[in-house]
mmCIF file of C-alpha atoms and ligand atoms in Angstrom:
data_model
loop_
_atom_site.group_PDB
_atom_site.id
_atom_site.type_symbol
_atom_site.label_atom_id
_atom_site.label_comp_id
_atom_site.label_asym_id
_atom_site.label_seq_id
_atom_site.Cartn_x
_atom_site.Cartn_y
_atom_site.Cartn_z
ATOM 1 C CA UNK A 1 0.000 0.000 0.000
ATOM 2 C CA UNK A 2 1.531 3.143 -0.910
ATOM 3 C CA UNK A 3 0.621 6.309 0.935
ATOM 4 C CA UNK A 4 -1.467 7.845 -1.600
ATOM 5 C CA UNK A 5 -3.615 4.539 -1.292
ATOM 6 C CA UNK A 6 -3.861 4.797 2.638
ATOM 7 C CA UNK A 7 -4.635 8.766 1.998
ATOM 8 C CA UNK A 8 -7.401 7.671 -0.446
ATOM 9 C CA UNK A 9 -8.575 4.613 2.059
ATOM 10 C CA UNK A 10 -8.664 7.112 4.739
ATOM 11 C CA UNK A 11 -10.709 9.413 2.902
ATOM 12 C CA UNK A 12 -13.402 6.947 1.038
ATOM 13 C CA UNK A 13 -14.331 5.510 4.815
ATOM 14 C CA UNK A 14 -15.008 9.828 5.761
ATOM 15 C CA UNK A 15 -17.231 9.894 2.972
ATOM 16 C CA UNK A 16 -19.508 6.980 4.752
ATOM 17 C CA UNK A 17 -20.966 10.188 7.210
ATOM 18 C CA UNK A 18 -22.125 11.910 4.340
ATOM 19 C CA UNK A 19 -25.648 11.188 3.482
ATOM 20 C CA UNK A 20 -28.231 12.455 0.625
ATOM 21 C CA UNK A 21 -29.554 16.233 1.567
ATOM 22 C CA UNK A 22 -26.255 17.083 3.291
ATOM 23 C CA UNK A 23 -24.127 20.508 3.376
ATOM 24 C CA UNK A 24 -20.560 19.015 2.962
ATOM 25 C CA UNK A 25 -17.266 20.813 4.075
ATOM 26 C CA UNK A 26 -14.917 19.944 1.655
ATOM 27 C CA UNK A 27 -11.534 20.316 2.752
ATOM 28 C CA UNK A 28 -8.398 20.591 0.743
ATOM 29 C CA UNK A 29 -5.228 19.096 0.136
ATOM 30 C CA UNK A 30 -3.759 15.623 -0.846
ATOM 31 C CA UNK A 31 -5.864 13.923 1.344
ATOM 32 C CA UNK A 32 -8.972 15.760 1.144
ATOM 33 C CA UNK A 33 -8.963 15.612 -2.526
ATOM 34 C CA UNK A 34 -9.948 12.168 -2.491
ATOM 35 C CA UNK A 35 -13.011 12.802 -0.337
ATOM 36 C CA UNK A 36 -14.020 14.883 -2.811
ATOM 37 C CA UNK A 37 -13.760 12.975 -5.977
ATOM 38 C CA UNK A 38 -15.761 10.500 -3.806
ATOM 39 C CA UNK A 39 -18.591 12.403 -3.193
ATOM 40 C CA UNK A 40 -18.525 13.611 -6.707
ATOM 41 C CA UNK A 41 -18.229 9.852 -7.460
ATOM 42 C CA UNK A 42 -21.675 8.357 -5.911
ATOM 43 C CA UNK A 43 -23.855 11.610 -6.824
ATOM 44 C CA UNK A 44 -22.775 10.617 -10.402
ATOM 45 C CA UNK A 45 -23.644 7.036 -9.406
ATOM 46 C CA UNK A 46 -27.023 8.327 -7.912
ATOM 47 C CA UNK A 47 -25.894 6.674 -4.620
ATOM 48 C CA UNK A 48 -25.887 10.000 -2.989
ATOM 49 C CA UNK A 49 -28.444 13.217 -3.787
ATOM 50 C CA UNK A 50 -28.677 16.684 -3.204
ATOM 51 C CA UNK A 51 -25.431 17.031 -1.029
ATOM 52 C CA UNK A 52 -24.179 20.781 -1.485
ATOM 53 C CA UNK A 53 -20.144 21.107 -0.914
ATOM 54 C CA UNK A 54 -18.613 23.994 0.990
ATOM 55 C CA UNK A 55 -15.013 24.470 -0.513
ATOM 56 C CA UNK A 56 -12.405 25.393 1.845
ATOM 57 C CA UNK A 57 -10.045 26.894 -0.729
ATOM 58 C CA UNK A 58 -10.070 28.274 -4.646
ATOM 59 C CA UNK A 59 -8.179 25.024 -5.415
ATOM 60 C CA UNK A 60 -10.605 22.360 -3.684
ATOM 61 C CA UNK A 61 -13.519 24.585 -5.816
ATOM 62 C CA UNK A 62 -11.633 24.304 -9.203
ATOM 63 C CA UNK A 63 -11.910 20.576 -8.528
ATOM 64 C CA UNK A 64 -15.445 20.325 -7.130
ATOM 65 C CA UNK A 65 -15.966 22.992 -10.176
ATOM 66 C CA UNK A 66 -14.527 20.289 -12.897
ATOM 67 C CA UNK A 67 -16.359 16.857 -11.114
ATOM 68 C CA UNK A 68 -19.308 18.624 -10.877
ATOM 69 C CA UNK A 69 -20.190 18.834 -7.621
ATOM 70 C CA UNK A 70 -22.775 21.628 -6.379
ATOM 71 C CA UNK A 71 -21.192 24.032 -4.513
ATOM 72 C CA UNK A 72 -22.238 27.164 -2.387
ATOM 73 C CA UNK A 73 -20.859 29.056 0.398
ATOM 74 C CA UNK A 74 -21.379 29.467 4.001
ATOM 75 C CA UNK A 75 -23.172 32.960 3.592
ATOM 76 C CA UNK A 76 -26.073 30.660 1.803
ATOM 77 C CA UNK A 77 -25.296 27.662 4.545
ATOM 78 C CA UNK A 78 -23.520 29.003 8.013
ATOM 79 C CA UNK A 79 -24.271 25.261 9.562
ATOM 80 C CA UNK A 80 -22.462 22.344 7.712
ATOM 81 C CA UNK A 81 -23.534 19.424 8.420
ATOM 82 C CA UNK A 82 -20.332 16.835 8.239
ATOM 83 C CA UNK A 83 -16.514 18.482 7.030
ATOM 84 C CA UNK A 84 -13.890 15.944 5.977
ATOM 85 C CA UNK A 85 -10.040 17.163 5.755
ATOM 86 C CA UNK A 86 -6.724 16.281 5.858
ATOM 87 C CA UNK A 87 -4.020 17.427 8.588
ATOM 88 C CA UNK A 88 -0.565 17.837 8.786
ATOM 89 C CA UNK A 89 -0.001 16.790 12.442
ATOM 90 C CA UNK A 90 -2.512 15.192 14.852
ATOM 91 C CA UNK A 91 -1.507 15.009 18.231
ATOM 92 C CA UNK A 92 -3.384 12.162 21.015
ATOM 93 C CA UNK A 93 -6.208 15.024 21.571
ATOM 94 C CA UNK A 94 -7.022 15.570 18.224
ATOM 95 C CA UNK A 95 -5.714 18.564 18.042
ATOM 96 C CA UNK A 96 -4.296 19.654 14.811
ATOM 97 C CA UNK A 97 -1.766 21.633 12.938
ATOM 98 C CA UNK A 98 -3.529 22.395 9.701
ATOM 99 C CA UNK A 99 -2.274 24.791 7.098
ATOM 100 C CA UNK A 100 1.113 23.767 5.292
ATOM 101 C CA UNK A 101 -1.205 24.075 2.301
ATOM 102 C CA UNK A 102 -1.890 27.668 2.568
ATOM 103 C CA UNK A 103 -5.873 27.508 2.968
ATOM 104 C CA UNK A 104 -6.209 27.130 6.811
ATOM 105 C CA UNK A 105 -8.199 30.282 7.353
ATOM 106 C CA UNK A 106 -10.902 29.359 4.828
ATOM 107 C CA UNK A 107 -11.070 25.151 6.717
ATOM 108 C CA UNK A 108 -11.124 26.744 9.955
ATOM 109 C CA UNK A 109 -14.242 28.681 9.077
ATOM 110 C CA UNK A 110 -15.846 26.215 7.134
ATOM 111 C CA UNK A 111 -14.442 23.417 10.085
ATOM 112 C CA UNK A 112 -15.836 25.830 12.731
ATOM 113 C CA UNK A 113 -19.556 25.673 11.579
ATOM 114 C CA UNK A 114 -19.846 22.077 11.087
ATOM 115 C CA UNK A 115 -21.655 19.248 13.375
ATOM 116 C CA UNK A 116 -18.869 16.421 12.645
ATOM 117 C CA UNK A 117 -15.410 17.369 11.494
ATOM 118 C CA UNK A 118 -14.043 14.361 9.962
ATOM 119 C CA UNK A 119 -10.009 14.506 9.944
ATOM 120 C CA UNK A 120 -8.882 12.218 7.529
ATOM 121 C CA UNK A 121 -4.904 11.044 7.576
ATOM 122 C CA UNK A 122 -2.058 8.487 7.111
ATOM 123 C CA UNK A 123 -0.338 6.984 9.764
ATOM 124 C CA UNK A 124 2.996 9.604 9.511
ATOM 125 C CA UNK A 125 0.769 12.288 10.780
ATOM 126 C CA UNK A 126 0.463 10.922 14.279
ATOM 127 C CA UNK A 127 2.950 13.146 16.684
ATOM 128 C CA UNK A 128 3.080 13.048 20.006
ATOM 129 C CA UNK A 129 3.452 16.557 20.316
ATOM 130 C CA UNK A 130 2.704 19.371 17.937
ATOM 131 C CA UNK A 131 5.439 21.115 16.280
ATOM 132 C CA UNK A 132 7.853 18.586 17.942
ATOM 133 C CA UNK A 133 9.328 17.377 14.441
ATOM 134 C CA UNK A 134 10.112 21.064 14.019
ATOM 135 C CA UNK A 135 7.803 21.562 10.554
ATOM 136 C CA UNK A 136 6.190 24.994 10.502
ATOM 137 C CA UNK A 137 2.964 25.976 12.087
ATOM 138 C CA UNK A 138 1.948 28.623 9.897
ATOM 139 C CA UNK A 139 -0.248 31.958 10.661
ATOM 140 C CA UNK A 140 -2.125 34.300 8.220
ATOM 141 C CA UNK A 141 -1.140 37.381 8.514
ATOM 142 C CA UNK A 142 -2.370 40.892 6.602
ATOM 143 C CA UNK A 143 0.267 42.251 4.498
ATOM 144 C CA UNK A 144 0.151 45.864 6.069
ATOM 145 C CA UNK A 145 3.004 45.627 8.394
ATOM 146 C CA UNK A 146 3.686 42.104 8.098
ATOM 147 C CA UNK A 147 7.591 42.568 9.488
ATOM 148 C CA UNK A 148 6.562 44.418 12.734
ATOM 149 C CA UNK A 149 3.765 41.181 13.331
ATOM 150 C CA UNK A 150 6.660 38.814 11.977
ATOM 151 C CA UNK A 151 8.662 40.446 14.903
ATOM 152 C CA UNK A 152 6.211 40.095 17.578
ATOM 153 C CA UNK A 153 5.303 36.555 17.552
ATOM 154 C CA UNK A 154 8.914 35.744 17.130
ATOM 155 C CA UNK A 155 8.903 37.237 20.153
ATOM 156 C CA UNK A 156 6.167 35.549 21.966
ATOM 157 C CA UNK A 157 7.910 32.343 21.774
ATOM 158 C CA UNK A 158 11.473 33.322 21.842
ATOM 159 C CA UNK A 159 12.123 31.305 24.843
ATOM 160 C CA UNK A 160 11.014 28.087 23.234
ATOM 161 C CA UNK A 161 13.613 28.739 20.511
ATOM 162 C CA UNK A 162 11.051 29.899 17.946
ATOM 163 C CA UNK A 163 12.200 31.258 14.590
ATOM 164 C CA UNK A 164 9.415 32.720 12.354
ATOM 165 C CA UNK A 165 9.717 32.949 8.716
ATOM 166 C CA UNK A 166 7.287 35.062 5.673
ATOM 167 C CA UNK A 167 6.681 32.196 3.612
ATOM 168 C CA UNK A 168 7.800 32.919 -0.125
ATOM 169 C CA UNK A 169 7.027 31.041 -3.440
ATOM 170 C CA UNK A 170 9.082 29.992 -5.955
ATOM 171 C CA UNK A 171 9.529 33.422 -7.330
ATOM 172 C CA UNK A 172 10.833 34.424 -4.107
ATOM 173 C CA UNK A 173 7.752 36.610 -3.808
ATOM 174 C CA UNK A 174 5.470 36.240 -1.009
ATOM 175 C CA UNK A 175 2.998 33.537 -1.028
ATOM 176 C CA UNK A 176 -0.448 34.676 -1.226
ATOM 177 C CA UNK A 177 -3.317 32.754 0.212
ATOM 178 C CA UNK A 178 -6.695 33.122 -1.354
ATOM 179 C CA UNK A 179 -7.888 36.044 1.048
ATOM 180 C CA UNK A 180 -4.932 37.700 -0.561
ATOM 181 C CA UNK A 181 -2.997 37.642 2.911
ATOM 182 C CA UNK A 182 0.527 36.585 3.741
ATOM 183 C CA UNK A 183 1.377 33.444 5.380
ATOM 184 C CA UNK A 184 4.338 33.841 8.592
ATOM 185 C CA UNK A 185 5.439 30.041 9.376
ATOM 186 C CA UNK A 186 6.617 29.362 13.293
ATOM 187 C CA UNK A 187 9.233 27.096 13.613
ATOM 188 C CA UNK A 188 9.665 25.274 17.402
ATOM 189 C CA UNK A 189 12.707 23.768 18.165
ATOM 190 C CA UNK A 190 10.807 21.559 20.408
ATOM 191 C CA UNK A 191 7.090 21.601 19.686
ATOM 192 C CA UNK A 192 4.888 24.230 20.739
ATOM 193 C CA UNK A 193 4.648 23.862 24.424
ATOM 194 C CA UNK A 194 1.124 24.692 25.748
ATOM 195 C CA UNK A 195 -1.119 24.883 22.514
ATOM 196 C CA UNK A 196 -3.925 26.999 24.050
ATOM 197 C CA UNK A 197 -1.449 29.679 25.746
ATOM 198 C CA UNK A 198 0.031 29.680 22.223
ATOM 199 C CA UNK A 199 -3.313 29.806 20.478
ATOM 200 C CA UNK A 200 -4.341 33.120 22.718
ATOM 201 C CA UNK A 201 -0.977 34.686 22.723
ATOM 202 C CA UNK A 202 -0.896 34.618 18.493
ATOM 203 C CA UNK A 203 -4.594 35.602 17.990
ATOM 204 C CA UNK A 204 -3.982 39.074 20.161
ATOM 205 C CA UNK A 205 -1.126 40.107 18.097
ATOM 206 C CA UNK A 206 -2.016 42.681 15.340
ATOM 207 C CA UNK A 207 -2.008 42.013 12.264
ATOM 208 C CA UNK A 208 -3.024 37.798 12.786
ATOM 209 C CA UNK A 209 -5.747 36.668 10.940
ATOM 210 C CA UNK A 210 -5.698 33.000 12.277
ATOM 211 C CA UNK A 211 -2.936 30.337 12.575
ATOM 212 C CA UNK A 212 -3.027 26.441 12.050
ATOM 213 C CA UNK A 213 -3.626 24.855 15.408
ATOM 214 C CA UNK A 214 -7.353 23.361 15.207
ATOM 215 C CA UNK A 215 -7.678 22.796 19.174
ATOM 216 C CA UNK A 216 -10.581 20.624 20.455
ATOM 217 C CA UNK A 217 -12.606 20.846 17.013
ATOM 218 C CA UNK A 218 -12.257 17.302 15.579
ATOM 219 C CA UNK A 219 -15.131 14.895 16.289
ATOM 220 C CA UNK A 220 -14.027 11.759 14.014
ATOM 221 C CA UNK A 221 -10.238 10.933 13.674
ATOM 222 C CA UNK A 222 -9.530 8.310 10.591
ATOM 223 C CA UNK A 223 -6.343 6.950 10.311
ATOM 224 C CA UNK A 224 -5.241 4.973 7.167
ATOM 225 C CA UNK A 225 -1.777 2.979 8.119
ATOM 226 C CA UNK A 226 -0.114 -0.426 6.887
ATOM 227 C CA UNK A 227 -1.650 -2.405 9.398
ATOM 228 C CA UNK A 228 -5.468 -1.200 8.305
ATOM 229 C CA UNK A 229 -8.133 1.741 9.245
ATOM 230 C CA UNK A 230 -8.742 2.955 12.611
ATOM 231 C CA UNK A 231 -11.379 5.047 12.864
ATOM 232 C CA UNK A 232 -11.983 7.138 16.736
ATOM 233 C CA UNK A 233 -14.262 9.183 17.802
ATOM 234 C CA UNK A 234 -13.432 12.005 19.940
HETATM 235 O O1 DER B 301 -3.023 22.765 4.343
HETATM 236 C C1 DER B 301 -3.936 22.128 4.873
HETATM 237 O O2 DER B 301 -4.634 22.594 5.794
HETATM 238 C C2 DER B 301 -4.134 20.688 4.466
HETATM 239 O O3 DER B 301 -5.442 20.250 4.766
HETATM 240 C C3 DER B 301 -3.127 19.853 5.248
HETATM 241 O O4 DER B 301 -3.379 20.056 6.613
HETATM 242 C C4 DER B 301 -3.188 18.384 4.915
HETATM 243 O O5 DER B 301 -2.752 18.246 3.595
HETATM 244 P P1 DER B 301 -2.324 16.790 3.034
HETATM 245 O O6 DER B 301 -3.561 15.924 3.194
HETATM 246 O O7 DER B 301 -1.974 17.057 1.601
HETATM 247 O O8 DER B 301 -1.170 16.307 3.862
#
């Protein structure tokens, strides 16, 4: 089994808590994506009807766009019924870092509204600890003054040996997400200590829009490793 297959197993079983008549959070990324050629999949098949997706980002809406999935938008449905998306780390509680893809602003209002938030991943997400493996945990920032809010949550975390970083692109420009903000990446040497001190501390700097840590919102964990499926509820 490769890890695209466990990404795809993973994300078929999500699809089982999404029934006819449902308001779908789609989520986005390599994971995610599979959900939602699913979906697309059995209302083709007539095995599902009238579900209406939510896209969590331009790129998961080009591709509900070309499978022809009806979409809409949380201004026509604030409650969402079921959300299924990928991660990048899940930690024992469930908690999340989300984001590595650029869109977690748009998931965590989409993931916010929902009844179950289905978090679908392979095995090599697992941590025991997020941030331990010392991969970014990324915030949105506004553009206006991004340096000076660069500055100050380097600072926040300085003692936990955090470096913070404007993520670029290729062109060495930086990387836009699709609220046309800028993306500031925090780096911890070894993890990020208390995650809801953390979460507080960022969201009162100026300047933050949101950052990646989804604390206490998943309801259904999937994991897709070598040895099979587990699927927990939280
Ligand atoms: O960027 C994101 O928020 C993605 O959902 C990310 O958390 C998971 O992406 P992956 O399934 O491609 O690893």
């Amino acid at each position: 089994l490769t890890q695209e297959d466990l990404k795809r197993i993973a994300a078929y079983k999500a699809v089982d808590f999404v029934e006819s008549g449902m308001v779908v959070g789609l989520g986005t990324g390599s994971t995610a994506c599979h959900a939602v050629a699913r979906i697309a999949e059995l209302l083709r098949l007539g095995k599902l009807k009238n579900v209406v997706g939510i896209p969590t980002s331009k790129k998961t809406e080009e591709q509900a766009l070309a499978l022809g999935l009806p979409l809409s938008d949380l201004v026509a449905y604030p409650s969402v019924d079921v959300a299924i998306d990928g991660a990048d780390e899940v930690d024992p509680w469930f908690n999340l870092i989300k984001g590595r893809g650029g869109s977690l602003y748009r998931e965590k209002m989409v993931e916010s509204r929902c009844g179950r938030f289905v978090v679908i991943v392979d095995e090599s997400k697992l941590v025991k600890k997020l941030g331990e493996g010392g991969h970014a945990m990324p915030v949105e920032v506004v553009p206006f003054g991004w340096n000076v809010t660069l500055e100050k949550l380097q600072s926040l975390f300085k003692s936990s040996g955090c470096v913070a970083q404007l993520r670029t692109g290729s062109d060495g420009k930086p990387f836009l997400t699709d609220n046309l903000n800028y993306i500031v990446n925090l780096f911890f040497k070894n993890g990020i200590e208390d995650i809801h001190s953390a979460s507080d501390a960022i969201k009162r700097v100026v300047g933050v829009v949101e950052h990646g840590m989804f604390i206490d919102m998943t309801t259904t964990l999937i994991v897709a490793g070598t040895d099979g499926v587990t699927l927990k509820n939280k």
